[in-house]
């Protein structure tokens, strides 16, 4: 794996999934069918700057969005929206004034793995510490939603599971989706278990990535939705609403300069990004 200094320009945070750029190592991927490519175009996704690939049981689109055939079938045609900063999906989590969202992540057994890597399908103490810090950051905002880590996956609202070793090796860091039409958070976050061992991320850096995925689960789009080149570099690229909505959050500033350091930027160097003032405005508006 490449060291973190290479990933400074390449590491992608997830709208729904993360994908890390590679240079020397060429991955052989299955080709996405022309029918699916046409459907993605109709939905407003960019298939030019970053070509979709086969991923898990579906597709990795725009480098960080995980979609299945079922997702594509139920989405409506996408549209472009004006340049604004913070965005949410059409579906949000219903709170009833105070909703606790439970999160479960399996911990590596003491004999299942050594050091920072963790064992089997579980996560290392460093990853669990990152999850706890991400939860603490949300809970510190005194929102109508709060998060609580639980020790059993039974009835947990969000279950964090390990990516396959193959996906970890090819640079995928994590994935998540958006809230359901019935007002529940997206129920699964898939995360790499090698953020410490392969990328050298700190607890705060891991917390930033997990908090980003949690943000998608409760309805946040990328801060630089309108132009991913702000954080990812390259040419101007509008993600399109993909049929799930990309609604400007009132009170957040417009234009590229307002996007600096947000926890929901599309790309990152793996460093720490706690909530900035505009992030807090967006969180308080939605919840």
PDB file of C-alpha atoms in Angstrom:
ATOM      1  CA  UNK A   1       0.000   0.000   0.000  1.00  0.00           C
ATOM      2  CA  UNK A   2       1.125   3.530  -0.585  1.00  0.00           C
ATOM      3  CA  UNK A   3       2.044   5.696   2.389  1.00  0.00           C
ATOM      4  CA  UNK A   4      -0.220   8.508   3.583  1.00  0.00           C
ATOM      5  CA  UNK A   5       1.830  11.245   1.893  1.00  0.00           C
ATOM      6  CA  UNK A   6       0.795   9.852  -1.496  1.00  0.00           C
ATOM      7  CA  UNK A   7      -2.847   9.727  -0.440  1.00  0.00           C
ATOM      8  CA  UNK A   8      -2.835  13.414   0.516  1.00  0.00           C
ATOM      9  CA  UNK A   9      -4.057  14.257  -2.973  1.00  0.00           C
ATOM     10  CA  UNK A  10      -5.978  11.076  -3.673  1.00  0.00           C
ATOM     11  CA  UNK A  11      -7.920   9.801  -0.665  1.00  0.00           C
ATOM     12  CA  UNK A  12     -11.654  10.121  -1.294  1.00  0.00           C
ATOM     13  CA  UNK A  13     -14.209  10.409   1.457  1.00  0.00           C
ATOM     14  CA  UNK A  14     -17.466   8.765   0.847  1.00  0.00           C
ATOM     15  CA  UNK A  15     -20.957  10.106  -0.217  1.00  0.00           C
ATOM     16  CA  UNK A  16     -21.575   6.752   0.308  1.00  0.00           C
ATOM     17  CA  UNK A  17     -18.223   4.968  -0.254  1.00  0.00           C
ATOM     18  CA  UNK A  18     -14.524   5.840  -0.123  1.00  0.00           C
ATOM     19  CA  UNK A  19     -11.988   5.001  -2.811  1.00  0.00           C
ATOM     20  CA  UNK A  20      -8.252   5.709  -2.662  1.00  0.00           C
ATOM     21  CA  UNK A  21      -6.268   6.554  -5.805  1.00  0.00           C
ATOM     22  CA  UNK A  22      -3.439   4.267  -6.844  1.00  0.00           C
ATOM     23  CA  UNK A  23      -0.551   4.899  -9.236  1.00  0.00           C
ATOM     24  CA  UNK A  24       1.801   1.941  -9.700  1.00  0.00           C
ATOM     25  CA  UNK A  25      -0.690  -0.809  -9.037  1.00  0.00           C
ATOM     26  CA  UNK A  26      -3.210  -1.350 -11.834  1.00  0.00           C
ATOM     27  CA  UNK A  27      -6.434  -3.080 -10.800  1.00  0.00           C
ATOM     28  CA  UNK A  28      -8.334  -5.164 -13.292  1.00  0.00           C
ATOM     29  CA  UNK A  29     -12.009  -4.347 -12.856  1.00  0.00           C
ATOM     30  CA  UNK A  30     -15.081  -5.775 -14.502  1.00  0.00           C
ATOM     31  CA  UNK A  31     -16.627  -3.413 -16.999  1.00  0.00           C
ATOM     32  CA  UNK A  32     -19.903  -1.720 -16.109  1.00  0.00           C
ATOM     33  CA  UNK A  33     -22.508  -2.429 -18.795  1.00  0.00           C
ATOM     34  CA  UNK A  34     -23.505   0.235 -21.293  1.00  0.00           C
ATOM     35  CA  UNK A  35     -27.089   0.051 -19.981  1.00  0.00           C
ATOM     36  CA  UNK A  36     -25.975   0.892 -16.458  1.00  0.00           C
ATOM     37  CA  UNK A  37     -23.710   3.672 -17.743  1.00  0.00           C
ATOM     38  CA  UNK A  38     -26.641   5.187 -19.620  1.00  0.00           C
ATOM     39  CA  UNK A  39     -28.831   4.959 -16.520  1.00  0.00           C
ATOM     40  CA  UNK A  40     -26.189   6.708 -14.411  1.00  0.00           C
ATOM     41  CA  UNK A  41     -25.995   9.484 -16.974  1.00  0.00           C
ATOM     42  CA  UNK A  42     -29.793   9.890 -16.920  1.00  0.00           C
ATOM     43  CA  UNK A  43     -29.683  10.152 -13.118  1.00  0.00           C
ATOM     44  CA  UNK A  44     -27.174  13.013 -13.290  1.00  0.00           C
ATOM     45  CA  UNK A  45     -24.038  11.181 -12.172  1.00  0.00           C
ATOM     46  CA  UNK A  46     -20.661  12.032 -13.684  1.00  0.00           C
ATOM     47  CA  UNK A  47     -19.232   9.013 -15.508  1.00  0.00           C
ATOM     48  CA  UNK A  48     -16.459  10.902 -17.303  1.00  0.00           C
ATOM     49  CA  UNK A  49     -14.020  12.224 -14.685  1.00  0.00           C
ATOM     50  CA  UNK A  50     -14.083   8.961 -12.737  1.00  0.00           C
ATOM     51  CA  UNK A  51     -15.333   5.859 -14.539  1.00  0.00           C
ATOM     52  CA  UNK A  52     -17.760   3.697 -12.488  1.00  0.00           C
ATOM     53  CA  UNK A  53     -16.510   0.239 -11.454  1.00  0.00           C
ATOM     54  CA  UNK A  54     -18.069  -2.989 -10.211  1.00  0.00           C
ATOM     55  CA  UNK A  55     -18.053  -2.951  -6.381  1.00  0.00           C
ATOM     56  CA  UNK A  56     -19.585  -5.338  -3.815  1.00  0.00           C
ATOM     57  CA  UNK A  57     -23.093  -6.149  -5.135  1.00  0.00           C
ATOM     58  CA  UNK A  58     -23.333  -2.992  -7.209  1.00  0.00           C
ATOM     59  CA  UNK A  59     -21.231  -0.121  -8.497  1.00  0.00           C
ATOM     60  CA  UNK A  60     -18.804   2.487  -7.176  1.00  0.00           C
ATOM     61  CA  UNK A  61     -19.761   5.780  -8.831  1.00  0.00           C
ATOM     62  CA  UNK A  62     -17.836   9.086  -8.802  1.00  0.00           C
ATOM     63  CA  UNK A  63     -15.218   7.402  -6.642  1.00  0.00           C
ATOM     64  CA  UNK A  64     -17.276   7.239  -3.465  1.00  0.00           C
ATOM     65  CA  UNK A  65     -20.956   6.484  -4.075  1.00  0.00           C
ATOM     66  CA  UNK A  66     -22.187   2.903  -3.660  1.00  0.00           C
ATOM     67  CA  UNK A  67     -25.264   2.028  -5.710  1.00  0.00           C
ATOM     68  CA  UNK A  68     -27.005  -1.274  -6.453  1.00  0.00           C
ATOM     69  CA  UNK A  69     -29.253  -2.175  -9.372  1.00  0.00           C
ATOM     70  CA  UNK A  70     -32.219  -1.751  -7.021  1.00  0.00           C
ATOM     71  CA  UNK A  71     -31.068   1.777  -6.176  1.00  0.00           C
ATOM     72  CA  UNK A  72     -30.791   2.658  -9.862  1.00  0.00           C
ATOM     73  CA  UNK A  73     -34.248   1.244 -10.579  1.00  0.00           C
ATOM     74  CA  UNK A  74     -36.047   3.355  -7.960  1.00  0.00           C
ATOM     75  CA  UNK A  75     -34.180   6.643  -8.464  1.00  0.00           C
ATOM     76  CA  UNK A  76     -35.710   9.483 -10.431  1.00  0.00           C
ATOM     77  CA  UNK A  77     -33.883  11.436 -13.105  1.00  0.00           C
ATOM     78  CA  UNK A  78     -31.220  13.669 -11.604  1.00  0.00           C
ATOM     79  CA  UNK A  79     -30.922  17.421 -11.882  1.00  0.00           C
ATOM     80  CA  UNK A  80     -28.219  20.021 -11.321  1.00  0.00           C
ATOM     81  CA  UNK A  81     -28.645  22.602  -8.603  1.00  0.00           C
ATOM     82  CA  UNK A  82     -27.244  26.112  -8.005  1.00  0.00           C
ATOM     83  CA  UNK A  83     -23.879  26.553  -6.328  1.00  0.00           C
ATOM     84  CA  UNK A  84     -24.429  26.479  -2.562  1.00  0.00           C
ATOM     85  CA  UNK A  85     -22.457  24.941   0.278  1.00  0.00           C
ATOM     86  CA  UNK A  86     -24.212  22.518   2.632  1.00  0.00           C
ATOM     87  CA  UNK A  87     -26.646  19.927   1.238  1.00  0.00           C
ATOM     88  CA  UNK A  88     -29.073  17.312   2.520  1.00  0.00           C
ATOM     89  CA  UNK A  89     -31.020  14.475   0.949  1.00  0.00           C
ATOM     90  CA  UNK A  90     -34.802  14.522   0.577  1.00  0.00           C
ATOM     91  CA  UNK A  91     -35.167  11.808   3.231  1.00  0.00           C
ATOM     92  CA  UNK A  92     -34.101  12.710   6.772  1.00  0.00           C
ATOM     93  CA  UNK A  93     -34.214  10.877  10.089  1.00  0.00           C
ATOM     94  CA  UNK A  94     -37.398  11.448  12.100  1.00  0.00           C
ATOM     95  CA  UNK A  95     -36.539  12.428  15.670  1.00  0.00           C
ATOM     96  CA  UNK A  96     -39.729  12.916  17.653  1.00  0.00           C
ATOM     97  CA  UNK A  97     -37.789  15.644  19.413  1.00  0.00           C
ATOM     98  CA  UNK A  98     -35.142  13.286  20.826  1.00  0.00           C
ATOM     99  CA  UNK A  99     -33.901  10.167  19.073  1.00  0.00           C
ATOM    100  CA  UNK A 100     -30.990   8.001  20.138  1.00  0.00           C
ATOM    101  CA  UNK A 101     -29.373   6.182  17.196  1.00  0.00           C
ATOM    102  CA  UNK A 102     -27.532   3.069  18.315  1.00  0.00           C
ATOM    103  CA  UNK A 103     -24.315   2.019  16.580  1.00  0.00           C
ATOM    104  CA  UNK A 104     -22.587  -1.365  16.800  1.00  0.00           C
ATOM    105  CA  UNK A 105     -19.059  -2.242  15.702  1.00  0.00           C
ATOM    106  CA  UNK A 106     -17.457  -5.658  16.350  1.00  0.00           C
ATOM    107  CA  UNK A 107     -14.264  -5.501  18.365  1.00  0.00           C
ATOM    108  CA  UNK A 108     -11.265  -7.662  17.471  1.00  0.00           C
ATOM    109  CA  UNK A 109     -10.841 -10.584  19.841  1.00  0.00           C
ATOM    110  CA  UNK A 110      -7.662 -10.630  21.910  1.00  0.00           C
ATOM    111  CA  UNK A 111      -6.457 -13.711  20.052  1.00  0.00           C
ATOM    112  CA  UNK A 112      -7.818 -12.830  16.635  1.00  0.00           C
ATOM    113  CA  UNK A 113      -5.199 -10.319  15.659  1.00  0.00           C
ATOM    114  CA  UNK A 114      -2.199  -8.491  17.022  1.00  0.00           C
ATOM    115  CA  UNK A 115      -1.213  -4.863  17.091  1.00  0.00           C
ATOM    116  CA  UNK A 116      -3.127  -2.256  15.172  1.00  0.00           C
ATOM    117  CA  UNK A 117      -4.674  -4.442  12.497  1.00  0.00           C
ATOM    118  CA  UNK A 118      -7.321  -6.151  14.595  1.00  0.00           C
ATOM    119  CA  UNK A 119      -8.449  -9.675  13.888  1.00  0.00           C
ATOM    120  CA  UNK A 120     -11.013 -11.379  11.685  1.00  0.00           C
ATOM    121  CA  UNK A 121     -14.052  -9.222  11.118  1.00  0.00           C
ATOM    122  CA  UNK A 122     -13.498  -7.087  14.209  1.00  0.00           C
ATOM    123  CA  UNK A 123     -11.954  -3.655  14.676  1.00  0.00           C
ATOM    124  CA  UNK A 124      -8.825  -2.657  16.561  1.00  0.00           C
ATOM    125  CA  UNK A 125      -8.962  -0.556  19.755  1.00  0.00           C
ATOM    126  CA  UNK A 126      -7.832   2.421  17.664  1.00  0.00           C
ATOM    127  CA  UNK A 127     -10.787   2.052  15.297  1.00  0.00           C
ATOM    128  CA  UNK A 128     -13.210   1.714  18.198  1.00  0.00           C
ATOM    129  CA  UNK A 129     -11.671   4.813  19.794  1.00  0.00           C
ATOM    130  CA  UNK A 130     -12.225   6.647  16.493  1.00  0.00           C
ATOM    131  CA  UNK A 131     -15.878   5.588  16.467  1.00  0.00           C
ATOM    132  CA  UNK A 132     -16.328   6.737  20.070  1.00  0.00           C
ATOM    133  CA  UNK A 133     -14.770  10.118  19.232  1.00  0.00           C
ATOM    134  CA  UNK A 134     -17.054  10.505  16.202  1.00  0.00           C
ATOM    135  CA  UNK A 135     -20.073   9.773  18.410  1.00  0.00           C
ATOM    136  CA  UNK A 136     -18.837  12.249  21.011  1.00  0.00           C
ATOM    137  CA  UNK A 137     -18.524  14.985  18.387  1.00  0.00           C
ATOM    138  CA  UNK A 138     -22.150  14.589  17.334  1.00  0.00           C
ATOM    139  CA  UNK A 139     -23.429  14.329  20.900  1.00  0.00           C
ATOM    140  CA  UNK A 140     -21.544  17.481  21.828  1.00  0.00           C
ATOM    141  CA  UNK A 141     -23.783  19.493  19.468  1.00  0.00           C
ATOM    142  CA  UNK A 142     -26.964  18.963  21.564  1.00  0.00           C
ATOM    143  CA  UNK A 143     -29.029  17.929  18.560  1.00  0.00           C
ATOM    144  CA  UNK A 144     -32.414  16.177  18.436  1.00  0.00           C
ATOM    145  CA  UNK A 145     -30.464  13.095  17.402  1.00  0.00           C
ATOM    146  CA  UNK A 146     -27.701  11.539  19.451  1.00  0.00           C
ATOM    147  CA  UNK A 147     -25.612   8.398  19.007  1.00  0.00           C
ATOM    148  CA  UNK A 148     -24.795   5.570  21.399  1.00  0.00           C
ATOM    149  CA  UNK A 149     -22.380   2.678  20.816  1.00  0.00           C
ATOM    150  CA  UNK A 150     -23.857  -0.652  21.848  1.00  0.00           C
ATOM    151  CA  UNK A 151     -22.244  -4.055  22.375  1.00  0.00           C
ATOM    152  CA  UNK A 152     -24.681  -6.131  20.310  1.00  0.00           C
ATOM    153  CA  UNK A 153     -25.772  -5.880  16.709  1.00  0.00           C
ATOM    154  CA  UNK A 154     -29.305  -6.974  17.666  1.00  0.00           C
ATOM    155  CA  UNK A 155     -31.664  -4.090  16.968  1.00  0.00           C
ATOM    156  CA  UNK A 156     -28.780  -1.641  16.433  1.00  0.00           C
ATOM    157  CA  UNK A 157     -29.803   1.182  14.118  1.00  0.00           C
ATOM    158  CA  UNK A 158     -26.409   1.260  12.372  1.00  0.00           C
ATOM    159  CA  UNK A 159     -24.029  -1.705  12.165  1.00  0.00           C
ATOM    160  CA  UNK A 160     -20.404  -1.045  11.213  1.00  0.00           C
ATOM    161  CA  UNK A 161     -18.863  -4.016   9.400  1.00  0.00           C
ATOM    162  CA  UNK A 162     -15.466  -4.753   7.884  1.00  0.00           C
ATOM    163  CA  UNK A 163     -14.932  -4.448   4.164  1.00  0.00           C
ATOM    164  CA  UNK A 164     -13.667  -7.566   2.441  1.00  0.00           C
ATOM    165  CA  UNK A 165      -9.895  -7.991   2.410  1.00  0.00           C
ATOM    166  CA  UNK A 166      -9.949  -7.604  -1.363  1.00  0.00           C
ATOM    167  CA  UNK A 167     -11.658  -4.219  -1.136  1.00  0.00           C
ATOM    168  CA  UNK A 168      -9.288  -3.134   1.635  1.00  0.00           C
ATOM    169  CA  UNK A 169      -6.304  -4.086  -0.536  1.00  0.00           C
ATOM    170  CA  UNK A 170      -7.570  -2.129  -3.533  1.00  0.00           C
ATOM    171  CA  UNK A 171      -7.963   1.027  -1.466  1.00  0.00           C
ATOM    172  CA  UNK A 172     -11.635   1.212  -0.556  1.00  0.00           C
ATOM    173  CA  UNK A 173     -11.935   2.838   2.875  1.00  0.00           C
ATOM    174  CA  UNK A 174     -15.648   2.728   3.636  1.00  0.00           C
ATOM    175  CA  UNK A 175     -19.209   3.141   2.428  1.00  0.00           C
ATOM    176  CA  UNK A 176     -22.652   4.187   3.646  1.00  0.00           C
ATOM    177  CA  UNK A 177     -26.008   5.262   2.258  1.00  0.00           C
ATOM    178  CA  UNK A 178     -28.814   7.721   2.944  1.00  0.00           C
ATOM    179  CA  UNK A 179     -31.901   7.656   5.244  1.00  0.00           C
ATOM    180  CA  UNK A 180     -34.937   5.587   4.347  1.00  0.00           C
ATOM    181  CA  UNK A 181     -38.282   6.954   3.206  1.00  0.00           C
ATOM    182  CA  UNK A 182     -39.707   5.896   6.583  1.00  0.00           C
ATOM    183  CA  UNK A 183     -37.335   8.199   8.454  1.00  0.00           C
ATOM    184  CA  UNK A 184     -34.709   5.746   9.680  1.00  0.00           C
ATOM    185  CA  UNK A 185     -30.946   6.202   9.313  1.00  0.00           C
ATOM    186  CA  UNK A 186     -29.124   4.077   6.759  1.00  0.00           C
ATOM    187  CA  UNK A 187     -28.422   0.834   8.576  1.00  0.00           C
ATOM    188  CA  UNK A 188     -24.863  -0.105   7.634  1.00  0.00           C
ATOM    189  CA  UNK A 189     -21.441   1.475   7.470  1.00  0.00           C
ATOM    190  CA  UNK A 190     -18.733  -0.632   5.848  1.00  0.00           C
ATOM    191  CA  UNK A 191     -15.266   0.431   6.955  1.00  0.00           C
ATOM    192  CA  UNK A 192     -11.727  -0.677   6.257  1.00  0.00           C
ATOM    193  CA  UNK A 193      -9.935  -2.206   9.221  1.00  0.00           C
ATOM    194  CA  UNK A 194      -6.484  -1.044   8.117  1.00  0.00           C
ATOM    195  CA  UNK A 195      -6.750   2.724   8.490  1.00  0.00           C
ATOM    196  CA  UNK A 196      -4.001   2.634  11.126  1.00  0.00           C
ATOM    197  CA  UNK A 197      -1.747  -0.106   9.791  1.00  0.00           C
ATOM    198  CA  UNK A 198      -1.817   0.811   6.081  1.00  0.00           C
ATOM    199  CA  UNK A 199      -2.539   4.558   6.170  1.00  0.00           C
ATOM    200  CA  UNK A 200      -1.140   5.562   9.544  1.00  0.00           C
ATOM    201  CA  UNK A 201      -4.245   7.533  10.507  1.00  0.00           C
ATOM    202  CA  UNK A 202      -4.614   8.924  14.007  1.00  0.00           C
ATOM    203  CA  UNK A 203      -7.665   8.389  16.196  1.00  0.00           C
ATOM    204  CA  UNK A 204      -8.869  11.876  15.209  1.00  0.00           C
ATOM    205  CA  UNK A 205      -8.372  11.130  11.501  1.00  0.00           C
ATOM    206  CA  UNK A 206     -10.327   7.881  11.834  1.00  0.00           C
ATOM    207  CA  UNK A 207     -13.064   9.739  13.740  1.00  0.00           C
ATOM    208  CA  UNK A 208     -13.350  12.240  10.881  1.00  0.00           C
ATOM    209  CA  UNK A 209     -13.887   9.475   8.326  1.00  0.00           C
ATOM    210  CA  UNK A 210     -16.420   7.603  10.463  1.00  0.00           C
ATOM    211  CA  UNK A 211     -18.271  10.853  11.309  1.00  0.00           C
ATOM    212  CA  UNK A 212     -18.448  11.562   7.568  1.00  0.00           C
ATOM    213  CA  UNK A 213     -20.110   8.196   6.939  1.00  0.00           C
ATOM    214  CA  UNK A 214     -22.469   8.766   9.867  1.00  0.00           C
ATOM    215  CA  UNK A 215     -23.342  12.081   8.227  1.00  0.00           C
ATOM    216  CA  UNK A 216     -24.468  10.265   5.094  1.00  0.00           C
ATOM    217  CA  UNK A 217     -26.551   7.871   7.205  1.00  0.00           C
ATOM    218  CA  UNK A 218     -28.562  10.807   8.568  1.00  0.00           C
ATOM    219  CA  UNK A 219     -28.904  12.663   5.272  1.00  0.00           C
ATOM    220  CA  UNK A 220     -25.871  14.826   4.504  1.00  0.00           C
ATOM    221  CA  UNK A 221     -24.471  15.121   0.988  1.00  0.00           C
ATOM    222  CA  UNK A 222     -20.926  16.312   0.294  1.00  0.00           C
ATOM    223  CA  UNK A 223     -20.176  19.919   1.222  1.00  0.00           C
ATOM    224  CA  UNK A 224     -18.590  20.382  -2.214  1.00  0.00           C
ATOM    225  CA  UNK A 225     -21.412  18.503  -3.925  1.00  0.00           C
ATOM    226  CA  UNK A 226     -21.637  21.201  -6.603  1.00  0.00           C
ATOM    227  CA  UNK A 227     -17.928  20.927  -7.493  1.00  0.00           C
ATOM    228  CA  UNK A 228     -15.881  17.989  -6.206  1.00  0.00           C
ATOM    229  CA  UNK A 229     -12.714  19.529  -7.619  1.00  0.00           C
ATOM    230  CA  UNK A 230     -12.666  21.846  -4.571  1.00  0.00           C
ATOM    231  CA  UNK A 231     -11.366  19.010  -2.384  1.00  0.00           C
ATOM    232  CA  UNK A 232     -10.483  16.319  -4.945  1.00  0.00           C
ATOM    233  CA  UNK A 233      -8.669  18.406  -7.562  1.00  0.00           C
ATOM    234  CA  UNK A 234      -8.981  17.870 -11.300  1.00  0.00           C
ATOM    235  CA  UNK A 235     -11.738  19.283 -13.451  1.00  0.00           C
ATOM    236  CA  UNK A 236     -15.001  20.788 -12.239  1.00  0.00           C
ATOM    237  CA  UNK A 237     -17.477  18.019 -11.417  1.00  0.00           C
ATOM    238  CA  UNK A 238     -21.045  18.399 -10.142  1.00  0.00           C
ATOM    239  CA  UNK A 239     -22.248  15.143  -8.576  1.00  0.00           C
ATOM    240  CA  UNK A 240     -25.888  15.519  -9.646  1.00  0.00           C
ATOM    241  CA  UNK A 241     -28.670  14.779  -7.163  1.00  0.00           C
ATOM    242  CA  UNK A 242     -28.933  11.131  -8.242  1.00  0.00           C
ATOM    243  CA  UNK A 243     -32.645  11.117  -7.489  1.00  0.00           C
ATOM    244  CA  UNK A 244     -32.053  11.314  -3.710  1.00  0.00           C
ATOM    245  CA  UNK A 245     -31.992  15.097  -3.457  1.00  0.00           C
ATOM    246  CA  UNK A 246     -29.307  17.721  -2.867  1.00  0.00           C
ATOM    247  CA  UNK A 247     -31.058  20.452  -0.945  1.00  0.00           C
ATOM    248  CA  UNK A 248     -29.234  23.586   0.139  1.00  0.00           C
ATOM    249  CA  UNK A 249     -29.308  24.051   3.928  1.00  0.00           C
ATOM    250  CA  UNK A 250     -30.332  27.631   4.792  1.00  0.00           C
ATOM    251  CA  UNK A 251     -27.820  29.635   6.758  1.00  0.00           C
ATOM    252  CA  UNK A 252     -24.759  28.032   5.186  1.00  0.00           C
ATOM    253  CA  UNK A 253     -22.619  30.223   2.917  1.00  0.00           C
ATOM    254  CA  UNK A 254     -22.339  29.931  -0.831  1.00  0.00           C
ATOM    255  CA  UNK A 255     -19.321  29.417  -3.043  1.00  0.00           C
ATOM    256  CA  UNK A 256     -16.125  27.424  -2.978  1.00  0.00           C
ATOM    257  CA  UNK A 257     -14.371  29.368  -0.206  1.00  0.00           C
ATOM    258  CA  UNK A 258     -17.038  28.369   2.296  1.00  0.00           C
ATOM    259  CA  UNK A 259     -16.221  24.670   1.953  1.00  0.00           C
ATOM    260  CA  UNK A 260     -12.817  24.665   3.653  1.00  0.00           C
ATOM    261  CA  UNK A 261     -12.305  22.061   6.361  1.00  0.00           C
ATOM    262  CA  UNK A 262     -15.881  20.725   6.435  1.00  0.00           C
ATOM    263  CA  UNK A 263     -16.240  17.167   7.705  1.00  0.00           C
ATOM    264  CA  UNK A 264     -18.402  16.374   4.664  1.00  0.00           C
ATOM    265  CA  UNK A 265     -15.925  17.331   1.909  1.00  0.00           C
ATOM    266  CA  UNK A 266     -15.660  14.672  -0.796  1.00  0.00           C
ATOM    267  CA  UNK A 267     -11.869  14.259  -0.426  1.00  0.00           C
ATOM    268  CA  UNK A 268      -9.411  14.524   2.439  1.00  0.00           C
ATOM    269  CA  UNK A 269      -5.770  13.996   3.335  1.00  0.00           C
ATOM    270  CA  UNK A 270      -6.767  11.768   6.243  1.00  0.00           C
ATOM    271  CA  UNK A 271      -6.296  14.497   8.833  1.00  0.00           C
ATOM    272  CA  UNK A 272      -8.571  15.692  11.621  1.00  0.00           C
ATOM    273  CA  UNK A 273     -11.640  17.743  10.620  1.00  0.00           C
ATOM    274  CA  UNK A 274     -13.945  18.408  13.579  1.00  0.00           C
ATOM    275  CA  UNK A 275     -17.163  20.320  12.873  1.00  0.00           C
ATOM    276  CA  UNK A 276     -16.544  23.907  11.762  1.00  0.00           C
ATOM    277  CA  UNK A 277     -19.012  26.756  12.327  1.00  0.00           C
ATOM    278  CA  UNK A 278     -20.851  26.145   9.052  1.00  0.00           C
ATOM    279  CA  UNK A 279     -21.071  22.421   9.801  1.00  0.00           C
ATOM    280  CA  UNK A 280     -22.668  23.246  13.152  1.00  0.00           C
ATOM    281  CA  UNK A 281     -25.173  25.539  11.427  1.00  0.00           C
ATOM    282  CA  UNK A 282     -26.120  22.716   9.060  1.00  0.00           C
ATOM    283  CA  UNK A 283     -26.422  20.142  11.862  1.00  0.00           C
ATOM    284  CA  UNK A 284     -28.582  22.432  13.955  1.00  0.00           C
ATOM    285  CA  UNK A 285     -30.827  23.279  11.019  1.00  0.00           C
ATOM    286  CA  UNK A 286     -31.556  19.632  10.183  1.00  0.00           C
ATOM    287  CA  UNK A 287     -31.625  18.264  13.730  1.00  0.00           C
TER     288      UNK A 287
END
